[in-house]
Coordinates of C-alpha atoms in Angstrom, one line a residue:
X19 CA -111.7 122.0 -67.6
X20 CA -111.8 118.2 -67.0
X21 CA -109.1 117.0 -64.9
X22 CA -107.3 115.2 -67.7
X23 CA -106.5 118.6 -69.4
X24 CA -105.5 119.8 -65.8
X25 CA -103.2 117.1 -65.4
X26 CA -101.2 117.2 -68.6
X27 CA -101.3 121.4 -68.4
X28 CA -99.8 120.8 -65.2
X29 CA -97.4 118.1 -66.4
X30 CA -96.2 120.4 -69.4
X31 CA -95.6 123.3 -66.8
X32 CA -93.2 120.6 -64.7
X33 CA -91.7 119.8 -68.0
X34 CA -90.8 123.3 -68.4
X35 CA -89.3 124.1 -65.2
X36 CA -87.3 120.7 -65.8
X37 CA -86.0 122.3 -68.7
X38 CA -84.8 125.3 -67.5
X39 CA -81.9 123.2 -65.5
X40 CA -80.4 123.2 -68.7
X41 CA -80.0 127.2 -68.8
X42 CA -78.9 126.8 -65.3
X43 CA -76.1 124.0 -66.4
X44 CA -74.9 125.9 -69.5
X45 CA -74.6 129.2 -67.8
X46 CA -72.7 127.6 -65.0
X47 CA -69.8 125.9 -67.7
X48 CA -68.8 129.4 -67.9
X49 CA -67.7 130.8 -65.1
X50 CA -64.9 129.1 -62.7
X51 CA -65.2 125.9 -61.2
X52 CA -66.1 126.6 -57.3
X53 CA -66.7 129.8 -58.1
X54 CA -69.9 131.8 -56.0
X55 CA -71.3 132.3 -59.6
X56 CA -71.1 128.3 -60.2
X57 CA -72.2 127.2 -56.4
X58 CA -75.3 129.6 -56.9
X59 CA -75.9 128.5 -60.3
X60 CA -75.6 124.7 -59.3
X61 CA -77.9 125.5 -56.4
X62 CA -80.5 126.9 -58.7
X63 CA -80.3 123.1 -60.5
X64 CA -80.7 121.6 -57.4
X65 CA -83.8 123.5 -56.4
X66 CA -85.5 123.2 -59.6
X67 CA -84.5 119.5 -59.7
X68 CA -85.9 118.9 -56.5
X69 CA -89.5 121.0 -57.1
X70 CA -89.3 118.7 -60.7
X71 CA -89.2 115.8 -58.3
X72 CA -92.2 116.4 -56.2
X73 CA -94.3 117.1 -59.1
X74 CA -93.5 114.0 -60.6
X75 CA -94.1 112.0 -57.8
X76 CA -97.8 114.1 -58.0
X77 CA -98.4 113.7 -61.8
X78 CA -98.1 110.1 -61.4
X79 CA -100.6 109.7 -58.9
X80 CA -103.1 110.9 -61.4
X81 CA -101.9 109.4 -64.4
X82 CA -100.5 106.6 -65.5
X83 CA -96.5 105.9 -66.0
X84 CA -96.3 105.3 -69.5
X85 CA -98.3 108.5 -70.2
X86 CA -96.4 110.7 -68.3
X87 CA -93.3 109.5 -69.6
X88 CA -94.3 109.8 -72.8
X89 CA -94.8 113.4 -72.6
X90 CA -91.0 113.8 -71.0
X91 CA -89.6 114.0 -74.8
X92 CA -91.1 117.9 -75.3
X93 CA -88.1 118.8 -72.6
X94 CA -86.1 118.2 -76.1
X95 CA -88.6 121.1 -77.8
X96 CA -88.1 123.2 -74.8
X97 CA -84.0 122.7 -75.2
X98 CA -84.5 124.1 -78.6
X99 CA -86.6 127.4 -77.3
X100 CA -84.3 128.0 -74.2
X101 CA -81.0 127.6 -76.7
X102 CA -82.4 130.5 -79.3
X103 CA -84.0 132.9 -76.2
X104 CA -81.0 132.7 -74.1
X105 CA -78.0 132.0 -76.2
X106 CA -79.2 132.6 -79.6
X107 CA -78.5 129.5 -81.0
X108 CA -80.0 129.1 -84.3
X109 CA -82.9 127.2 -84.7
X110 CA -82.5 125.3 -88.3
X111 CA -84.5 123.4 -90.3
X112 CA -83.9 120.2 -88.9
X113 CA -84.2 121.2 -85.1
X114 CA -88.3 122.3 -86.4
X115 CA -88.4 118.7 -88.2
X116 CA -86.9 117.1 -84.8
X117 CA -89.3 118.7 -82.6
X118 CA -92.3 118.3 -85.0
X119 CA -91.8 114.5 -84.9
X120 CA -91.5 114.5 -81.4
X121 CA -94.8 116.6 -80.6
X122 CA -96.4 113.9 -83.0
X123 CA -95.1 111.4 -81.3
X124 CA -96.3 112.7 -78.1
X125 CA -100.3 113.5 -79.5
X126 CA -100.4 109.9 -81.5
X127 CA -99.1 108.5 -78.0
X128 CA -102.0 110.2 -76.1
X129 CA -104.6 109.3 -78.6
X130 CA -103.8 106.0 -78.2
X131 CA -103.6 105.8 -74.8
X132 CA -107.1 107.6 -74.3
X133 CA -109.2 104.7 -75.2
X134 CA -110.5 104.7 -71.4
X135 CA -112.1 107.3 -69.0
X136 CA -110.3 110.3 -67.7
X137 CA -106.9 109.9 -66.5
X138 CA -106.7 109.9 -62.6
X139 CA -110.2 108.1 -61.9
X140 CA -110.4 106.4 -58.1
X141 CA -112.0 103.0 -59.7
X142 CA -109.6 100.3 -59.9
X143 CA -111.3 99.0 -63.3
X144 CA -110.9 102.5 -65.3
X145 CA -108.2 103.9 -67.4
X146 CA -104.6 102.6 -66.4
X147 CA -106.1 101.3 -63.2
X148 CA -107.1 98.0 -62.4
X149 CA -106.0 94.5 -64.5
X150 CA -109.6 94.9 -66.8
X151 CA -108.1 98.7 -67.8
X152 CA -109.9 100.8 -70.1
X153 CA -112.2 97.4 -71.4
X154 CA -114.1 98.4 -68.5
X155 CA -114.4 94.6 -67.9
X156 CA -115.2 93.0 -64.2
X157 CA -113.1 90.2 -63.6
X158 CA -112.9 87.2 -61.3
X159 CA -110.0 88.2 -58.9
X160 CA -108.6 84.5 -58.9
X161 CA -108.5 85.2 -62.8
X162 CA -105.1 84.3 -64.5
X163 CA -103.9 87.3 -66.2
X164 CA -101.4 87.6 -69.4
X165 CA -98.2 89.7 -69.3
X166 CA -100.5 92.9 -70.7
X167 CA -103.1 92.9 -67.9
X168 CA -105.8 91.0 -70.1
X169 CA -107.8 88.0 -68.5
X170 CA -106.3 84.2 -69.8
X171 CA -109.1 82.5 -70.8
X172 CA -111.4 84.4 -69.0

């Protein structure tokens, strides 16, 4: 498995576990304020907030910002499945078309963004990387570059 895939499995997984703050938030808006149930509960948010951190922090070191952040609209999907699992809420016809235009905004996203090598590559010139990007370009280092990265002139 290249370590593209890797990355956005892992990313999805974080994504997940993100989403499941929202069980943790709902549950606790319905017991009593200050409560052992809602201190535990708030705890639990805490924790997974905090593990959702780190893993961001790690995700971006192997792929760019824009991609990951991209990919932080399926928590909306995941809202949807979490609601009808644990409080069977219903899902309707235009929850589906919601989260069918937001998965195909997500894969048109990551089509476009793939025009380069794989995600996380060490050389400063590759995919999200260096000023040159995915044109796989060398460039003077004194260059002039535009508000996009691209060489001025160059």
């Amino acid at each position: 498995m290249s370590s593209r895939i890797k990355t956005l499995f892992a990313l999805h997984l974080l994504l997940m576990v993100y989403s499941t703050s929202g069980i943790l938030s709902k549950l606790a808006a319905g017991v009593d304020f200050l409560s052992w149930q809602f201190v535990g509960l708030y705890a639990g948010i805490i924790a997974l907030l905090g593990v959702y951190a780190i893993g961001w922090q790690q995700i971006l070191r192997r792929m760019p910002l824009t991609s990951a952040f991209s990919n932080k609209a399926v928590t909306i999907v995941w809202g949807i499945v979490w609601g009808a699992l644990f409080f069977s809420e219903p899902i309707t016809v235009s929850k589906v078309a919601g989260a069918a235009l937001i998965i195909a905004g997500v894969v048109l996203f990551a089509h476009a963004d793939g025009e380069g090598p794989e995600v996380g590559a060490e050389d400063g010139d590759s995919a999200g990387g260096g000023a040159a990007g995915s044109r796989g370009a060398s460039r003077d280092k004194n260059a002039p570059l535009g508000a996009d990265g691209v060489i001025i002139d160059g």
